[in-house]
């Protein structure tokens, strides 16, 4: 990850603080893109006032980074972002939305549309970090043209009291998407909806959702895979419950409209098996360390520690 | 090294071990033989302190310390380790991540058969073959730098070539460092490779026979089955 000084787009509260274009990449505030580039208007649902437009016309070696942050109380953000990756181009985008402090009671309702053109590749990492009093909504759309490849990771390990996410992916022929979502809720209420449309022949998608609920949290996840053409799709929704007062509801749904398409799903919600904990304890790990390792692995993290965030007594229900 | 005194253990209200006595000295290999459901694995789990295995009487001493009431991880930190017969899957956690957590350093599989090294980046025991599970168990145990190791049916699910390879690793990494081993087994091959100093036969929750000549015991079992062990001929060396 780049340092804040090298962020390509930085919005603090409602003000753009930094805009750093690269060779072969056009970066504009969405409002300017809407004004200057008429074709972008087809991709904004309404005239944008906040947010960024990134147009990757040539391959960039390092990741492009955006950051939309809240640093003052009672700020309301409504960014509308558009990312376009041109044909035969490989790009990587890291997108961060967060709050700087506690008790700012901010509101962040973000809309992002991503167009990955023919034979291009996009790796996108999207990180959210919020405090309890914030209200957050995120709507994300991916449009993958013929032969395009997408790898998308969304992580929110510090959730607000209420988080609502929507993710829709539309895949043309021979395009592929690998989408991972990981959320860790502590006294949070999370509602996630994702739909993946296999519209083109030979398209393929994998959607993986990992949810951890602790301390009176509620997570509801609806994942839908729709085959309108001969493609392959897989949904994989897993939840870990760490407290008695939490709940996880996951509803994977498959809709197949083509006899040559194959859709599969797997889902599970449960606690950490006692046998697994004891196995790790026999390797000299304390119960907290064992839980830490399991959650770290479950959420696909490498530099994250859950240690000390939950007392062991909360684990066994 | 480890001394078990008159140990009785129950699991889910059922008495499994009924007064087991066993002493293993530093650097010794002891084989524990016995039919299915005789209590061998129960002894292994009870020695390691698994909570479901309730000690109803007796004591376990390790290097001069009564460890009967210590937790699993406290025993592991003292230098005790168990290679599981059927280790559970740990989804999402790679073997290398666990090894690094155990040893606080990058995983090192120097000296292990190359064929197994690729499983380091796989989730622990998820889709592992029998041989891969045993490799995983052994590499974890060696990372712990133990003083005493229990091998619970380590040879089950291993072909003879891999058994020989992995017992060679045990000799190199454990026995050469004077680690004591309790070897629970049903098979003769691993006995030939590790040459135990003492063999015991467990029947119905008790150790009925002890001998420093494991070949005699093994021959008797092969010829007459475990029934013959009830009237033990070799107990002159009984501990």
XYZ file of C-alpha atoms in Angstrom:
556
model
C 0.000 0.000 0.000
C 1.258 3.466 -0.857
C 1.678 6.154 1.739
C -0.981 8.888 1.989
C 1.291 11.264 0.053
C 1.159 9.008 -2.970
C -2.545 8.320 -2.963
C -3.999 8.997 -6.403
C -7.275 10.343 -5.083
C -7.822 11.605 -1.562
C -11.120 12.979 -0.347
C -11.349 14.161 3.258
C -14.892 14.844 4.402
C -16.399 16.499 1.285
C -13.228 18.042 -0.046
C -10.782 16.617 -2.563
C -7.301 17.003 -1.067
C -5.231 15.199 -3.617
C -5.493 14.124 -7.208
C -2.475 12.434 -8.713
C -2.707 11.225 -12.281
C -0.281 8.737 -13.774
C 0.973 8.238 -17.283
C -1.783 6.511 -19.208
C -4.312 7.077 -16.447
C -6.858 9.862 -16.263
C -8.068 10.690 -12.790
C -10.713 13.338 -12.274
C -13.334 14.237 -9.730
C -16.534 12.547 -10.904
C -18.236 15.935 -11.240
C -15.603 17.067 -13.766
C -15.697 13.810 -15.687
C -19.453 14.154 -15.947
C -18.997 17.680 -17.318
C -16.025 17.072 -19.666
C -16.547 13.503 -20.876
C -20.096 13.137 -22.046
C -19.903 9.361 -22.440
C -19.435 8.980 -18.715
C -22.962 10.305 -18.145
C -24.328 6.939 -19.263
C -22.565 5.393 -16.308
C -23.592 7.743 -13.530
C -27.111 7.264 -12.252
C -27.258 10.948 -11.433
C -25.035 13.990 -11.679
C -22.227 13.285 -9.219
C -21.061 15.835 -6.698
C -18.419 13.735 -5.006
C -16.205 10.805 -5.850
C -13.603 9.932 -8.448
C -13.325 8.907 -12.049
C -10.393 6.676 -13.012
C -9.780 5.814 -16.641
C -6.914 3.348 -17.061
C -5.836 3.587 -20.672
C -2.408 2.010 -20.316
C -0.970 -0.521 -17.958
C 0.352 0.850 -14.669
C 2.931 -1.155 -12.760
C 1.893 -0.201 -9.232
C -1.610 -0.127 -7.719
C -3.734 2.992 -8.086
C -4.959 4.041 -4.670
C -8.019 5.969 -3.615
C -8.987 7.076 -0.145
C -12.255 8.620 0.973
C -12.155 9.486 4.621
C -14.207 11.187 7.304
C -12.336 13.315 9.830
C -14.961 15.739 11.196
C -18.233 15.184 13.039
C -21.573 14.663 11.286
C -20.147 14.555 7.766
C -22.310 13.060 5.062
C -20.518 11.651 2.029
C -22.146 10.472 -1.147
C -19.336 9.621 -3.545
C -20.169 8.323 -6.993
C -17.163 6.662 -8.530
C -16.463 5.309 -11.969
C -13.509 3.129 -12.929
C -12.900 2.179 -16.541
C -10.128 -0.196 -17.568
C -9.462 -0.061 -21.293
C -9.064 -3.066 -23.597
C -6.031 -5.345 -23.068
C -4.879 -3.428 -20.024
C -3.943 -4.824 -16.603
C -4.697 -2.660 -13.601
C -4.728 -2.843 -9.847
C -6.812 -0.536 -7.670
C -6.775 -0.233 -3.895
C -9.759 1.607 -2.529
C -10.059 2.702 1.091
C -13.077 4.244 2.789
C -12.775 4.980 6.472
C -13.270 7.224 9.432
C -10.316 8.781 11.210
C -11.741 8.908 14.719
C -14.396 7.637 17.046
C -17.700 9.395 17.669
C -17.760 11.366 14.422
C -21.156 9.874 13.540
C -20.473 10.138 9.838
C -22.512 8.886 6.943
C -20.895 7.340 3.891
C -23.074 6.124 1.044
C -20.807 5.153 -1.824
C -21.706 4.099 -5.376
C -19.036 2.653 -7.615
C -19.302 1.367 -11.141
C -16.415 -0.543 -12.657
C -16.100 -1.362 -16.354
C -13.444 -3.868 -17.290
C -13.174 -3.866 -21.061
C -12.335 -6.701 -23.451
C -9.363 -8.889 -22.496
C -8.375 -6.598 -19.656
C -7.626 -7.561 -16.075
C -8.475 -5.740 -12.872
C -7.371 -6.604 -9.366
C -9.282 -4.542 -6.889
C -9.001 -4.419 -3.120
C -11.640 -2.497 -1.270
C -11.157 -1.831 2.448
C -13.625 -0.294 4.856
C -12.826 0.776 8.414
C -15.522 2.433 10.517
C -16.525 3.264 14.037
C -19.713 2.368 15.844
C -21.634 5.604 15.325
C -21.162 5.701 11.546
C -23.748 4.750 8.949
C -22.362 3.129 5.854
C -23.756 1.942 2.571
C -21.809 0.643 -0.378
C -23.087 -0.156 -3.823
C -20.707 -1.674 -6.321
C -21.275 -2.753 -9.916
C -18.852 -4.667 -12.102
C -19.300 -4.917 -15.851
C -16.922 -7.421 -17.376
C -16.672 -7.359 -21.124
C -15.602 -10.240 -23.361
C -12.573 -12.077 -21.980
C -12.093 -9.695 -19.033
C -10.794 -10.922 -15.684
C -11.642 -9.537 -12.277
C -10.282 -10.298 -8.845
C -12.068 -8.329 -6.153
C -11.612 -8.416 -2.383
C -13.812 -6.452 -0.019
C -12.906 -6.368 3.657
C -14.507 -4.648 6.568
C -12.994 -5.755 9.859
C -14.140 -2.689 11.808
C -17.804 -2.358 11.058
C -20.146 0.524 11.846
C -23.352 -0.050 13.736
C -25.148 -0.443 10.412
C -23.561 -1.508 7.172
C -25.385 -2.233 3.972
C -23.584 -3.487 0.891
C -24.769 -4.316 -2.602
C -22.603 -5.898 -5.224
C -23.760 -6.726 -8.742
C -21.493 -8.297 -11.331
C -22.378 -8.703 -15.009
C -20.181 -11.033 -17.020
C -19.962 -11.160 -20.817
C -18.629 -14.129 -22.735
C -15.425 -15.785 -21.512
C -14.979 -13.265 -18.743
C -14.235 -14.428 -15.219
C -14.651 -13.005 -11.752
C -13.223 -14.091 -8.429
C -14.910 -12.102 -5.683
C -14.199 -12.351 -1.971
C -15.993 -10.566 0.828
C -14.886 -10.700 4.467
C -16.643 -8.963 7.347
C -16.022 -9.064 11.056
C -18.902 -7.658 13.095
C -18.706 -6.613 16.726
C -21.990 -5.131 17.882
C -22.789 -4.489 14.245
C -25.727 -4.981 11.973
C -24.681 -5.991 8.480
C -26.838 -6.544 5.464
C -25.145 -7.795 2.307
C -26.656 -8.517 -1.077
C -24.680 -9.726 -4.029
C -25.785 -10.923 -7.434
C -23.601 -12.327 -10.173
C -25.011 -12.575 -13.690
C -23.339 -15.010 -16.078
C -24.594 -13.391 -19.252
C -22.003 -14.592 -21.729
C -21.091 -18.046 -22.939
C -18.041 -19.420 -21.159
C -18.205 -16.883 -18.354
C -17.250 -18.042 -14.890
C -17.511 -16.607 -11.398
C -16.696 -17.558 -7.841
C -18.183 -15.611 -4.967
C -16.791 -16.253 -1.501
C -18.322 -14.667 1.572
C -16.710 -14.964 5.000
C -18.552 -13.600 8.017
C -17.570 -13.450 11.672
C -20.177 -12.292 14.194
C -19.304 -11.390 17.744
C -20.886 -9.454 20.629
C -24.544 -9.075 19.724
C -24.043 -8.763 15.996
C -26.404 -9.633 13.228
C -25.257 -10.473 9.728
C -27.637 -11.183 6.869
C -26.138 -12.219 3.563
C -27.987 -12.908 0.313
C -25.844 -14.241 -2.502
C -27.311 -14.952 -5.880
C -25.729 -16.541 -8.947
C -27.737 -16.270 -12.142
C -26.782 -18.154 -15.298
C -28.339 -16.578 -18.387
C -25.850 -18.358 -20.608
C -23.545 -21.400 -20.562
C -21.224 -20.466 -17.723
C -19.905 -21.835 -14.456
C -20.665 -20.248 -11.125
C -19.953 -21.105 -7.522
C -21.108 -19.511 -4.289
C -19.284 -20.213 -1.053
C -20.753 -18.609 2.072
C -19.237 -19.365 5.481
C -20.004 -17.858 8.848
C -18.363 -18.120 12.260
C -20.332 -17.259 15.369
C -18.293 -16.139 18.353
C -21.039 -15.257 20.793
C -24.401 -16.550 21.865
C -26.133 -13.271 21.175
C -25.013 -13.005 17.559
C -26.653 -14.381 14.478
C -25.683 -15.017 10.891
C -28.204 -15.682 8.189
C -26.903 -16.689 4.802
C -29.047 -17.453 1.791
C -27.190 -18.599 -1.295
C -29.472 -18.714 -4.318
C -28.805 -20.283 -7.686
C -30.861 -19.478 -10.736
C -30.041 -21.366 -13.903
C -31.635 -20.368 -17.191
C -29.293 -22.355 -19.421
C -29.046 -26.143 -19.513
C -25.316 -25.968 -20.279
C -24.514 -23.844 -17.255
C -23.289 -25.295 -13.970
C -24.005 -23.566 -10.709
C -22.982 -24.837 -7.296
C -22.973 -23.516 -3.801
C -21.829 -24.393 -0.303
C -22.723 -22.695 2.925
C -22.091 -23.196 6.603
C -22.564 -21.221 9.783
C -21.214 -22.433 13.087
C -18.851 -21.899 15.936
C -15.180 -22.878 16.070
C -15.147 -26.641 16.706
C -13.833 -27.496 20.147
C -11.715 -30.280 18.660
C -9.936 -27.769 16.446
C -9.236 -25.461 19.383
C -7.865 -28.316 21.484
C -5.732 -29.477 18.570
C -4.110 -26.042 18.329
C -3.773 -25.852 22.123
C -1.825 -29.115 21.988
C 0.655 -27.152 19.847
C 1.244 -24.787 22.760
C -1.197 -22.047 21.707
C -3.468 -20.555 24.349
C -7.178 -20.558 23.565
C -6.988 -16.871 22.590
C -4.032 -17.518 20.295
C -5.845 -20.475 18.707
C -8.965 -18.347 18.080
C -6.763 -15.593 16.699
C -5.115 -17.953 14.239
C -8.423 -19.488 13.116
C -10.164 -16.138 12.566
C -7.127 -14.704 10.843
C -7.124 -17.633 8.432
C -10.891 -17.642 8.022
C -10.962 -14.010 6.948
C -7.986 -14.510 4.653
C -5.862 -12.074 6.600
C -2.113 -12.071 6.972
C -1.372 -9.046 9.123
C -4.371 -8.956 11.391
C -4.803 -9.953 14.978
C -8.033 -10.759 16.689
C -6.137 -11.507 19.893
C -7.653 -10.125 23.006
C -10.750 -8.845 21.232
C -12.947 -11.597 22.591
C -12.778 -13.422 25.928
C -12.556 -17.211 25.555
C -15.648 -17.687 27.689
C -17.666 -16.158 24.872
C -16.681 -18.834 22.425
C -18.382 -21.912 23.789
C -22.100 -21.856 23.427
C 10.900 -38.158 32.304
C 7.235 -39.123 32.598
C 5.601 -41.193 35.273
C 1.984 -42.269 35.360
C 0.784 -43.510 38.707
C -2.381 -45.585 39.086
C -4.224 -43.484 36.506
C -7.963 -43.944 36.065
C -9.820 -41.933 33.445
C -13.426 -41.664 32.409
C -14.838 -40.249 29.203
C -18.492 -39.193 29.042
C -19.187 -41.017 32.324
C -17.631 -44.249 31.059
C -14.577 -45.594 32.896
C -11.915 -46.313 30.293
C -8.569 -46.442 32.102
C -8.506 -48.442 35.321
C -5.283 -47.855 37.200
C -2.507 -47.459 34.642
C 1.134 -47.366 35.767
C 3.844 -46.401 33.314
C 7.279 -44.852 33.520
C 9.316 -43.675 30.552
C 12.846 -42.416 31.056
C 14.752 -39.863 29.020
C 15.500 -40.996 25.479
C 13.529 -44.238 25.781
C 11.047 -45.507 23.212
C 8.098 -47.414 24.670
C 5.588 -49.263 22.506
C 2.007 -49.532 23.691
C 0.173 -52.377 22.016
C -3.377 -53.544 22.467
C -6.605 -54.383 20.664
C -9.070 -51.746 19.502
C -10.919 -49.943 22.302
C -8.482 -51.135 24.966
C -7.798 -47.522 26.048
C -4.506 -46.699 24.283
C -5.667 -43.455 22.679
C -7.495 -42.499 25.874
C -4.171 -42.741 27.679
C -2.586 -40.492 25.039
C -5.276 -37.809 25.337
C -5.313 -38.034 29.133
C -1.536 -37.565 29.274
C -1.925 -34.446 27.090
C -4.746 -33.121 29.298
C -7.708 -33.023 26.923
C -10.680 -31.803 28.981
C -13.084 -34.603 27.958
C -10.691 -37.119 29.516
C -11.409 -36.811 33.195
C -8.833 -38.165 35.607
C -10.776 -39.835 38.412
C -7.721 -41.057 40.309
C -3.962 -41.221 40.023
C -1.323 -38.750 38.911
C 0.821 -37.798 35.929
C 4.336 -36.522 36.625
C 6.567 -34.939 33.980
C 10.193 -34.082 34.689
C 9.563 -34.055 38.429
C 6.373 -31.965 38.247
C 2.841 -33.123 38.931
C 1.013 -32.070 35.751
C -2.281 -33.865 36.400
C -4.235 -30.610 36.554
C -2.378 -28.579 33.932
C -4.064 -27.391 30.720
C -3.188 -28.807 27.313
C -1.106 -25.821 26.310
C 0.777 -25.777 29.618
C 1.770 -29.404 29.032
C 2.781 -28.602 25.446
C 4.932 -25.725 26.686
C 6.636 -28.052 29.168
C 7.764 -30.188 26.229
C 4.989 -32.744 25.686
C 3.569 -33.381 22.226
C 1.030 -35.672 20.617
C 0.885 -36.798 16.994
C -2.816 -37.359 16.397
C -4.129 -40.462 14.721
C -6.955 -38.463 13.106
C -6.075 -34.770 13.341
C -8.941 -32.338 12.655
C -9.041 -29.988 9.670
C -8.238 -26.357 10.383
C -9.872 -24.459 7.555
C -8.253 -21.239 6.445
C -5.023 -21.839 8.372
C -2.050 -23.005 6.363
C 0.456 -25.407 7.812
C 3.217 -22.821 7.391
C 1.159 -20.225 9.332
C 0.772 -22.666 12.221
C 4.443 -23.621 12.140
C 5.436 -19.973 12.238
C 3.103 -19.388 15.178
C 4.489 -22.406 17.009
C 8.153 -21.705 16.498
C 7.941 -17.884 16.117
C 10.029 -18.170 12.980
C 9.759 -19.140 9.324
C 8.869 -22.797 8.878
C 11.800 -25.059 8.241
C 11.354 -28.523 6.779
C 15.022 -29.252 6.290
C 15.588 -32.989 6.511
C 12.027 -33.925 5.558
C 11.173 -35.782 2.343
C 10.844 -33.188 -0.432
C 7.607 -34.720 -1.677
C 5.748 -33.337 1.343
C 7.004 -29.771 1.370
C 4.293 -28.546 -1.010
C 1.601 -29.012 1.642
C 3.082 -26.184 3.729
C 0.919 -23.630 1.945
C -2.242 -25.726 2.142
C -4.915 -25.528 4.840
C -4.078 -27.904 7.669
C -5.452 -31.405 7.045
C -7.930 -30.172 4.431
C -7.819 -32.818 1.703
C -4.513 -34.214 2.982
C -3.661 -37.800 2.060
C -2.754 -40.247 4.838
C 0.954 -39.619 4.266
C 0.536 -35.845 4.167
C -1.324 -35.899 7.495
C 1.511 -37.814 9.127
C 4.108 -35.469 7.662
C 2.076 -32.520 8.950
C 1.863 -34.024 12.426
C 5.563 -34.801 12.545
C 6.702 -31.410 11.291
C 4.461 -29.665 13.849
C 5.808 -31.804 16.664
C 9.415 -31.215 15.726
C 8.723 -27.449 15.606
C 7.640 -27.679 19.237
C 11.103 -28.971 20.242
C 9.540 -31.515 22.601
C 11.076 -33.612 25.361
C 8.382 -36.303 25.212
C 6.273 -37.356 22.231
C 3.238 -39.614 21.940
C 2.725 -41.120 18.497
C -0.865 -42.341 18.280
C -1.006 -44.928 15.478
C 1.462 -42.895 13.471
C 1.879 -45.780 11.045
C -1.823 -46.011 10.140
C -2.409 -44.879 6.560
C 1.302 -44.744 5.712
C 2.874 -46.922 3.045
C 6.075 -48.720 3.953
C 8.349 -46.344 1.992
C 6.957 -43.212 3.619
C 6.896 -44.914 7.017
C 10.612 -45.624 6.658
C 11.303 -42.057 5.510
C 9.399 -40.471 8.358
C 10.802 -42.782 11.026
C 14.236 -41.832 9.740
C 13.289 -38.196 10.380
C 12.117 -39.175 13.881
C 15.420 -40.855 14.609
C 17.320 -37.839 13.364
C 15.216 -35.073 14.956
C 13.846 -36.769 18.071
C 15.807 -39.809 19.203
C 19.189 -38.247 18.477
C 18.111 -35.406 20.772
C 17.213 -37.821 23.570
C 13.467 -37.253 23.208
C 11.322 -39.940 24.858
C 8.594 -41.573 22.771
C 5.403 -43.438 23.602
C 4.496 -45.310 20.440
C 0.914 -46.539 20.161
C 0.594 -49.024 17.343
C -1.044 -52.108 15.878
C 1.670 -52.907 13.419
C 5.113 -54.456 13.461
C 6.894 -52.360 10.835
C 7.222 -49.234 12.901
C 8.516 -51.328 15.805
C 11.293 -52.623 13.568
C 12.209 -49.101 12.510
C 12.148 -47.544 15.989
C 13.280 -50.577 18.068
C 11.440 -49.768 21.318
C 13.255 -50.237 24.605
C 10.111 -51.488 26.338
C 6.804 -52.830 25.047
C 3.516 -52.814 26.965
C 0.211 -54.474 26.247
C -2.969 -52.736 27.271
C -6.141 -54.735 27.715
C -9.451 -53.345 28.921
C -7.980 -50.144 30.339
C -5.015 -51.714 32.121
C -1.443 -52.438 31.208
C -1.266 -56.205 31.571
C 2.198 -56.897 30.248
C 5.556 -55.117 30.080
C 8.745 -56.385 28.529
C 12.084 -55.068 27.385
C 11.935 -57.575 24.540
C 9.329 -56.190 22.161
C 9.984 -58.959 19.616
C 8.808 -61.655 22.021
C 5.613 -59.767 22.755
C 4.988 -59.053 19.100
C 5.567 -62.707 18.144
C 3.133 -63.844 20.821
C 0.487 -61.420 19.634
C 1.008 -62.504 16.031
C 0.692 -66.178 16.943
C -1.978 -66.158 19.623
C -3.623 -62.770 19.549
C -4.085 -60.519 22.566
C -5.878 -63.263 24.551
C -2.548 -64.803 25.415
C -1.386 -61.495 26.900
C -3.982 -61.839 29.634
C -1.765 -64.551 31.101
C 1.421 -62.651 30.525
C 4.609 -64.739 30.315
C 7.009 -61.844 30.073
C 6.048 -59.762 33.035
C 9.273 -60.421 34.863
C 10.329 -57.009 33.706
C 7.014 -55.521 34.811
C 7.502 -51.956 35.893
